[in-house]
Tab-separated table of C-alpha atoms in Angstrom:
chain	number	residue	atom	x	y	z
Q	29	MET	CA	0.000	0.000	0.000
Q	30	GLU	CA	2.790	2.392	1.004
Q	31	GLN	CA	4.708	1.566	-2.183
Q	32	ALA	CA	1.598	2.236	-4.323
Q	33	GLU	CA	1.210	5.652	-2.704
Q	34	GLN	CA	4.874	6.462	-3.385
Q	35	GLU	CA	4.503	5.428	-7.034
Q	36	ALA	CA	1.373	7.580	-7.449
Q	37	GLU	CA	3.163	10.536	-5.880
Q	38	ALA	CA	6.190	10.058	-8.148
Q	39	ALA	CA	3.924	9.962	-11.199
Q	40	ALA	CA	2.253	13.233	-10.158
Q	41	GLY	CA	5.510	15.194	-10.144
Q	42	PRO	CA	8.863	15.618	-8.400
Q	43	THR	CA	9.208	14.313	-4.834
Q	44	LEU	CA	10.390	16.942	-2.368
Q	45	ILE	CA	13.664	16.346	-0.522
Q	46	GLN	CA	11.866	16.620	2.864
Q	47	HIS	CA	10.732	12.987	2.404
Q	48	PHE	CA	14.305	11.974	3.264
Q	49	GLU	CA	14.187	13.432	6.789
Q	50	GLY	CA	14.574	10.771	9.469
Q	51	VAL	CA	15.404	8.026	6.951
Q	52	SER	CA	18.753	6.207	7.428
Q	53	GLY	CA	20.007	8.873	9.820
Q	54	ILE	CA	19.379	11.807	7.444
Q	55	THR	CA	18.773	14.880	9.622
Q	56	ALA	CA	17.002	18.214	9.088
Q	57	GLY	CA	20.481	19.811	8.913
Q	58	ASP	CA	21.397	17.529	6.005
Q	59	ILE	CA	18.178	18.510	4.215
Q	60	ARG	CA	18.994	22.218	4.663
Q	61	ALA	CA	22.533	21.670	3.343
Q	62	LEU	CA	21.135	19.941	0.255
Q	63	GLN	CA	18.585	22.727	-0.328
Q	64	ASP	CA	21.263	25.421	0.015
Q	65	ALA	CA	23.230	23.626	-2.712
Q	66	GLY	CA	20.187	23.559	-5.004
Q	67	TYR	CA	18.915	20.016	-4.328
Q	68	HIS	CA	15.198	20.417	-3.591
Q	69	THR	CA	13.848	17.117	-4.916
Q	70	ILE	CA	14.748	13.450	-4.513
Q	71	GLU	CA	15.146	13.355	-8.313
Q	72	SER	CA	17.947	15.926	-8.105
Q	73	VAL	CA	19.830	13.696	-5.640
Q	74	ALA	CA	19.206	10.573	-7.726
Q	75	TYR	CA	20.528	12.232	-10.901
Q	76	ALA	CA	23.585	13.812	-9.243
Q	77	PRO	CA	27.037	12.178	-9.330
Q	78	LYS	CA	28.459	11.186	-5.943
Q	79	LYS	CA	31.285	13.707	-6.339
Q	80	ALA	CA	28.768	16.580	-6.481
Q	81	LEU	CA	27.059	15.447	-3.266
Q	82	THR	CA	30.312	15.041	-1.290
Q	83	GLN	CA	31.271	18.630	-2.171
Q	84	ILE	CA	28.269	19.873	-0.184
Q	85	LYS	CA	29.119	21.047	3.320
Q	86	LYS	CA	28.043	18.524	6.023
Q	87	ILE	CA	27.583	15.699	3.475
Q	88	SER	CA	30.232	13.023	4.036
Q	89	GLU	CA	30.999	10.183	1.634
Q	90	ALA	CA	29.025	7.739	3.798
Q	91	LYS	CA	26.070	10.155	3.944
Q	92	ALA	CA	26.188	10.605	0.163
Q	93	ASP	CA	26.025	6.799	-0.244
Q	94	LYS	CA	22.962	6.680	2.026
Q	95	LEU	CA	21.248	9.513	0.107
Q	96	MET	CA	21.877	7.872	-3.256
Q	97	ALA	CA	20.696	4.467	-1.974
Q	98	GLU	CA	17.453	5.952	-0.609
Q	99	ALA	CA	16.879	7.973	-3.788
Q	100	ALA	CA	17.331	4.841	-5.919
Q	101	LYS	CA	14.500	3.165	-3.958
Q	102	ILE	CA	12.058	5.932	-4.935
Q	103	ILE	CA	13.227	7.058	-8.390
Q	104	PRO	CA	13.329	4.416	-11.152
Q	105	MET	CA	16.863	4.513	-12.563
Q	106	GLY	CA	17.096	1.211	-14.434
Q	107	PHE	CA	15.974	-0.093	-17.797
Q	108	THR	CA	12.417	0.099	-19.107
Q	109	THR	CA	10.817	-1.186	-22.292
Q	110	ALA	CA	10.547	0.976	-25.395
Q	111	THR	CA	6.747	0.510	-25.166
Q	112	GLU	CA	6.637	2.100	-21.697
Q	113	PHE	CA	8.896	4.916	-22.837
Q	114	GLN	CA	6.653	5.530	-25.854
Q	115	GLN	CA	3.645	5.844	-23.523
Q	116	GLN	CA	5.568	8.411	-21.460
Q	117	ARG	CA	6.419	10.323	-24.667
Q	118	GLN	CA	2.751	10.424	-25.658
Q	119	GLU	CA	1.911	12.181	-22.380
Q	120	ILE	CA	4.406	15.000	-22.993
Q	121	VAL	CA	2.812	18.462	-23.008
Q	122	HIS	CA	3.593	20.898	-25.835
Q	123	LEU	CA	3.409	24.683	-25.406
Q	124	GLY	CA	1.763	26.616	-28.246
Q	125	THR	CA	3.855	29.305	-29.938
Q	126	GLY	CA	0.973	31.509	-31.088
Q	127	SER	CA	1.406	30.467	-34.728
Q	128	LYS	CA	-0.437	27.420	-36.118
Q	129	ALA	CA	2.181	26.998	-38.844
Q	130	LEU	CA	4.994	27.003	-36.274
Q	131	ASP	CA	3.095	24.582	-33.991
Q	132	ALA	CA	2.581	22.237	-36.957
Q	133	LEU	CA	6.318	22.391	-37.742
Q	134	LEU	CA	7.105	21.460	-34.125
Q	135	GLN	CA	4.365	18.781	-34.085
Q	136	GLY	CA	2.375	20.500	-31.350
Q	137	GLY	CA	4.644	23.267	-30.085
Q	138	ILE	CA	7.628	23.587	-27.736
Q	139	GLU	CA	8.230	20.265	-25.997
Q	140	THR	CA	8.323	20.142	-22.197
Q	141	GLY	CA	10.983	18.120	-20.390
Q	142	SER	CA	13.733	19.112	-22.827
Q	143	ILE	CA	15.860	22.060	-24.018
Q	144	THR	CA	14.847	24.001	-27.113
Q	145	GLU	CA	17.471	26.362	-28.502
Q	146	ILE	CA	16.411	29.275	-30.726
Q	147	PHE	CA	19.197	31.048	-32.603
Q	148	GLY	CA	19.474	33.646	-35.321
Q	149	GLU	CA	20.660	37.151	-36.111
Q	150	PHE	CA	19.304	40.211	-34.286
Q	151	LYS	CA	15.704	41.156	-35.121
Q	152	THR	CA	14.675	37.625	-36.127
Q	153	GLY	CA	12.069	37.236	-33.366
Q	154	LYS	CA	13.933	35.198	-30.711
Q	155	THR	CA	12.948	37.410	-27.776
Q	156	GLN	CA	9.408	37.963	-29.114
Q	157	LEU	CA	8.857	34.195	-29.282
Q	158	CYS	CA	10.054	33.886	-25.670
Q	159	HIS	CA	7.619	36.617	-24.597
Q	160	THR	CA	4.695	34.868	-26.307
Q	161	LEU	CA	5.602	31.518	-24.690
Q	162	CYS	CA	5.503	33.194	-21.235
Q	163	VAL	CA	1.787	33.813	-21.893
Q	164	THR	CA	0.818	30.600	-23.721
Q	165	CYS	CA	2.387	28.415	-21.005
Q	166	GLN	CA	-0.295	29.755	-18.627
Q	167	LEU	CA	-3.183	28.622	-20.831
Q	168	PRO	CA	-5.149	25.415	-20.138
Q	169	MET	CA	-3.644	22.306	-21.735
Q	170	ASP	CA	-6.563	21.907	-24.156
Q	171	GLN	CA	-5.691	25.368	-25.540
Q	172	GLY	CA	-2.014	24.569	-26.111
Q	173	GLY	CA	-0.792	25.687	-22.694
Q	174	GLY	CA	0.972	24.117	-19.750
Q	175	GLU	CA	-1.200	25.443	-16.894
Q	176	GLY	CA	1.916	26.730	-15.155
Q	177	LYS	CA	3.973	29.811	-14.420
Q	178	ALA	CA	7.077	31.019	-16.262
Q	179	LEU	CA	10.629	31.926	-15.185
Q	180	TYR	CA	12.560	34.407	-17.318
Q	181	ILE	CA	16.336	34.952	-16.990
Q	182	ASP	CA	17.323	38.016	-19.002
Q	183	THR	CA	21.011	38.568	-19.827
Q	184	GLU	CA	20.629	41.338	-22.421
Q	185	GLY	CA	18.041	43.641	-20.817
Q	186	THR	CA	15.431	43.022	-23.538
Q	187	PHE	CA	12.525	41.792	-21.386
Q	188	ARG	CA	9.439	44.015	-21.787
Q	189	PRO	CA	6.346	43.306	-19.590
Q	190	GLU	CA	4.109	45.413	-21.842
Q	191	ARG	CA	4.583	42.810	-24.581
Q	192	LEU	CA	3.126	40.186	-22.243
Q	193	VAL	CA	0.097	42.360	-21.490
Q	194	ALA	CA	-0.606	42.816	-25.232
Q	195	THR	CA	-0.297	39.053	-25.840
Q	196	ALA	CA	-2.487	38.264	-22.816
Q	197	ALA	CA	-5.289	40.400	-24.289
Q	198	LYS	CA	-5.114	38.333	-27.497
Q	199	TYR	CA	-5.855	35.167	-25.492
Q	200	GLY	CA	-8.488	36.788	-23.267
Q	201	LEU	CA	-6.300	36.618	-20.153
Q	202	ASP	CA	-6.000	39.274	-17.456
Q	203	GLY	CA	-2.752	41.180	-18.034
Q	204	GLN	CA	-1.977	41.678	-14.331
Q	205	THR	CA	-2.482	37.972	-13.552
Q	206	VAL	CA	-0.196	37.001	-16.445
Q	207	LEU	CA	2.543	39.342	-15.166
Q	208	ASP	CA	2.174	37.977	-11.615
Q	209	ASN	CA	2.755	34.473	-12.997
Q	210	VAL	CA	6.083	35.379	-14.627
Q	211	ALA	CA	9.158	35.429	-12.361
Q	212	TYR	CA	11.846	37.700	-13.854
Q	213	ALA	CA	15.557	38.011	-13.049
Q	214	ARG	CA	18.325	39.979	-14.747
Q	215	ALA	CA	21.664	38.124	-14.919
Q	216	TYR	CA	24.812	40.284	-14.813
Q	217	ASN	CA	27.596	37.723	-15.250
Q	218	THR	CA	28.021	34.023	-15.981
Q	219	ASP	CA	28.377	33.030	-12.303
Q	220	HIS	CA	25.222	34.974	-11.431
Q	221	GLN	CA	23.456	33.347	-14.380
Q	222	SER	CA	24.313	29.890	-13.000
Q	223	SER	CA	23.388	30.782	-9.396
Q	224	LEU	CA	19.928	31.913	-10.562
Q	225	LEU	CA	19.203	28.295	-11.528
Q	226	ILE	CA	19.572	27.296	-7.847
Q	227	GLN	CA	16.898	29.883	-6.957
Q	228	ALA	CA	14.790	28.663	-9.883
Q	229	SER	CA	14.949	25.090	-8.570
Q	230	ALA	CA	13.725	26.232	-5.138
Q	231	MET	CA	10.799	28.110	-6.720
Q	232	MET	CA	9.829	25.130	-8.887
Q	233	ALA	CA	9.751	22.894	-5.819
Q	234	GLU	CA	7.190	25.257	-4.233
Q	235	ASP	CA	4.913	26.007	-7.207
Q	236	ARG	CA	3.926	24.721	-10.645
Q	237	TYR	CA	6.069	26.137	-13.442
Q	238	ALA	CA	5.770	25.135	-17.103
Q	239	LEU	CA	8.535	27.217	-18.708
Q	240	LEU	CA	12.073	28.472	-18.081
Q	241	VAL	CA	13.488	31.021	-20.535
Q	242	VAL	CA	17.140	32.098	-20.729
Q	243	ASP	CA	17.514	35.009	-23.162
Q	244	SER	CA	20.274	34.722	-24.171
Q	245	ALA	CA	22.250	31.802	-22.792
Q	246	THR	CA	25.567	32.772	-24.421
Q	247	ALA	CA	25.678	36.598	-24.386
Q	248	LEU	CA	27.543	36.871	-21.064
Q	249	TYR	CA	29.956	34.071	-21.977
Q	250	ARG	CA	31.101	36.100	-24.988
Q	251	THR	CA	32.096	39.017	-22.738
Q	252	ASP	CA	33.213	37.240	-19.517
Q	253	PHE	CA	35.603	34.960	-21.407
Q	254	SER	CA	37.765	36.403	-24.169
Q	255	GLY	CA	40.270	34.937	-26.593
Q	256	ARG	CA	41.431	31.399	-27.249
Q	257	GLY	CA	43.278	31.317	-23.914
Q	258	GLU	CA	39.966	31.239	-22.010
Q	259	LEU	CA	38.070	29.089	-24.518
Q	260	SER	CA	38.462	25.868	-22.509
Q	261	ALA	CA	37.300	27.536	-19.259
Q	262	ARG	CA	34.356	29.121	-21.107
Q	263	GLN	CA	33.208	25.832	-22.622
Q	264	MET	CA	33.494	23.987	-19.288
Q	265	HIS	CA	31.435	26.685	-17.511
Q	266	LEU	CA	28.882	26.704	-20.333
Q	267	GLY	CA	28.720	22.895	-20.227
Q	268	ARG	CA	27.932	22.959	-16.494
Q	269	PHE	CA	25.239	25.615	-17.051
Q	270	MET	CA	23.612	23.561	-19.812
Q	271	ARG	CA	23.759	20.439	-17.629
Q	272	SER	CA	21.950	22.345	-14.861
Q	273	LEU	CA	19.239	23.368	-17.326
Q	274	LEU	CA	18.794	19.776	-18.479
Q	275	ARG	CA	18.577	18.664	-14.852
Q	276	LEU	CA	15.720	21.129	-14.230
Q	277	ALA	CA	13.927	19.905	-17.372
Q	278	ASP	CA	14.299	16.283	-16.196
Q	279	GLU	CA	13.286	16.950	-12.586
Q	280	TYR	CA	10.313	19.243	-13.061
Q	281	GLY	CA	9.207	18.379	-16.608
Q	282	ILE	CA	9.338	22.039	-17.657
Q	283	ALA	CA	10.060	23.368	-21.123
Q	284	VAL	CA	13.487	25.028	-21.177
Q	285	VAL	CA	13.833	27.600	-23.970
Q	286	ILE	CA	17.182	29.293	-24.544
Q	287	THR	CA	18.102	31.839	-27.177
Q	288	ASN	CA	21.515	31.936	-28.785
Q	289	GLN	CA	23.462	34.438	-30.849
Q	290	VAL	CA	25.251	33.711	-34.119
Q	291	VAL	CA	28.820	34.344	-35.227
Q	292	ALA	CA	30.153	34.843	-38.747
Q	293	GLN	CA	32.142	31.919	-40.118
Q	294	VAL	CA	35.389	33.364	-41.492
Q	295	ASP	CA	37.391	30.229	-42.268
Q	296	GLY	CA	38.011	28.793	-45.748
Q	297	ALA	CA	34.827	26.700	-45.642
Q	298	ALA	CA	32.651	29.845	-45.405
Q	299	MET	CA	32.899	30.528	-49.157
Q	300	PHE	CA	31.231	27.170	-49.901
Q	301	VAL	CA	28.358	27.637	-47.438
Q	302	GLN	CA	25.160	29.435	-48.451
Q	303	ASP	CA	24.734	31.014	-44.993
Q	304	PRO	CA	28.174	31.497	-43.341
Q	305	LYS	CA	26.724	32.198	-39.856
Q	306	LYS	CA	26.728	29.578	-37.117
Q	307	PRO	CA	25.403	29.522	-33.521
Q	308	VAL	CA	27.732	30.453	-30.651
Q	309	GLY	CA	28.805	27.787	-28.135
Q	310	GLY	CA	30.211	25.124	-30.431
Q	311	HIS	CA	29.672	21.435	-29.757
Q	312	ILE	CA	28.777	22.008	-26.085
Q	313	MET	CA	25.583	23.856	-27.093
Q	314	ALA	CA	24.902	21.506	-29.986
Q	315	HIS	CA	24.965	18.369	-27.839
Q	316	ALA	CA	23.116	19.870	-24.847
Q	317	SER	CA	20.131	21.224	-26.815
Q	318	THR	CA	17.465	18.675	-27.707
Q	319	THR	CA	15.867	20.741	-30.481
Q	320	ARG	CA	17.593	23.592	-32.330
Q	321	LEU	CA	15.555	26.151	-34.260
Q	322	MET	CA	17.107	28.666	-36.639
Q	323	LEU	CA	15.237	31.918	-37.280
Q	324	ARG	CA	15.843	34.268	-40.194
Q	325	LYS	CA	14.168	37.397	-41.512
Q	326	GLY	CA	11.456	37.211	-44.145
Q	327	ARG	CA	9.550	40.012	-45.866
Q	328	GLY	CA	8.211	42.755	-43.618
Q	329	GLU	CA	7.089	41.363	-40.273
Q	330	THR	CA	7.403	37.720	-41.363
Q	331	ARG	CA	10.110	35.383	-40.096
Q	332	VAL	CA	11.176	31.894	-41.169
Q	333	CYS	CA	11.829	29.121	-38.640
Q	334	LYS	CA	13.884	26.114	-39.734
Q	335	ILE	CA	14.410	22.860	-37.816
Q	336	TYR	CA	18.206	22.941	-37.569
Q	337	ASP	CA	18.570	19.819	-35.424
Q	338	SER	CA	16.094	17.489	-33.699
Q	339	PRO	CA	15.993	13.813	-32.691
Q	340	CYS	CA	12.470	13.378	-34.082
Q	341	LEU	CA	11.421	16.372	-36.218
Q	342	PRO	CA	12.212	16.355	-39.955
Q	343	GLU	CA	14.265	19.217	-41.383
Q	344	SER	CA	11.636	21.668	-42.594
Q	345	GLU	CA	10.582	25.334	-42.450
Q	346	ALA	CA	7.575	27.415	-41.413
Q	347	VAL	CA	6.717	31.095	-41.859
Q	348	PHE	CA	5.257	33.123	-38.990
Q	349	GLY	CA	4.748	36.799	-38.179
Q	350	ILE	CA	5.638	39.171	-35.323
Q	351	TYR	CA	2.822	41.549	-34.357
Q	352	GLU	CA	1.916	43.921	-31.541
Q	353	ASP	CA	0.122	41.082	-29.721
Q	354	GLY	CA	3.006	38.625	-30.094
Q	355	ILE	CA	3.743	35.748	-32.461
Q	356	GLY	CA	1.055	34.768	-34.969
Q	357	ASP	CA	0.512	33.257	-38.392
Q	358	ALA	CA	1.920	35.197	-41.338
Q	359	GLN	CA	-0.740	37.421	-42.895
Q	360	THR	CA	-1.099	37.036	-46.640
């Protein structure tokens, strides 16, 4: 009976770390130490390497072993059949983008539980798409929403609440309520950007969130790390940041949307490529992002979205428009 209750609870969402208290000598002080380090759910402990747990103050190697053993009892970490995994995939929620053509391209919208990277030149609609998603994620699921709140980490100072109010009116939502359901933070350097994810994890453990936006994920890395001499340090830091994002997507089932800048390709191969621009971040970004979308300018207010990389979506394009009330279908 107790096991059935635990399974039902696990299916409903992440299990809070407080369930560990009093089990195998785990004290309230240990729980606080884990929370201070950003571990708010049993999933986060189960997915963490032992080395990461032993680096937490008050957590010894023996205590880390106990935590991991207890987490393994609650969180399934072994093999499953492809049939079961397919059933889990069918239950995944997709967030509407505001454009039917774009939703069709993405086979329902932005996928939750994974990282979607949106890259392109300036003025291609990256930030506007993020703003629209902050509203659509609050809609009921039968209307293409996620019935949750949104977190927005802004590294470039381009977040504009008035855009959310205009988009909310389009969907018949109260503008003030929509704004109250969006948690905003401005990141000032790469370390601050990473530390905000610890706060984000604590907030997600307390309330239902459907979306986490980082706009843009790479802007601060381009200024905090300069030259080839710091390239290795930059990529390692960026890799850890992306791993933290993936951990949040796995733990809480939220949609993680990051924007990325592009850089001009100036090597010899550029003359043979139709579009010599490539996304910043190299292979670290490429491997960490589940779905990569490339945006480019069209005529007037229209933009073109291309599936650049995806494990399940075919390489294709869709045209959408940017309007005063957010993203919508291109007007002919």
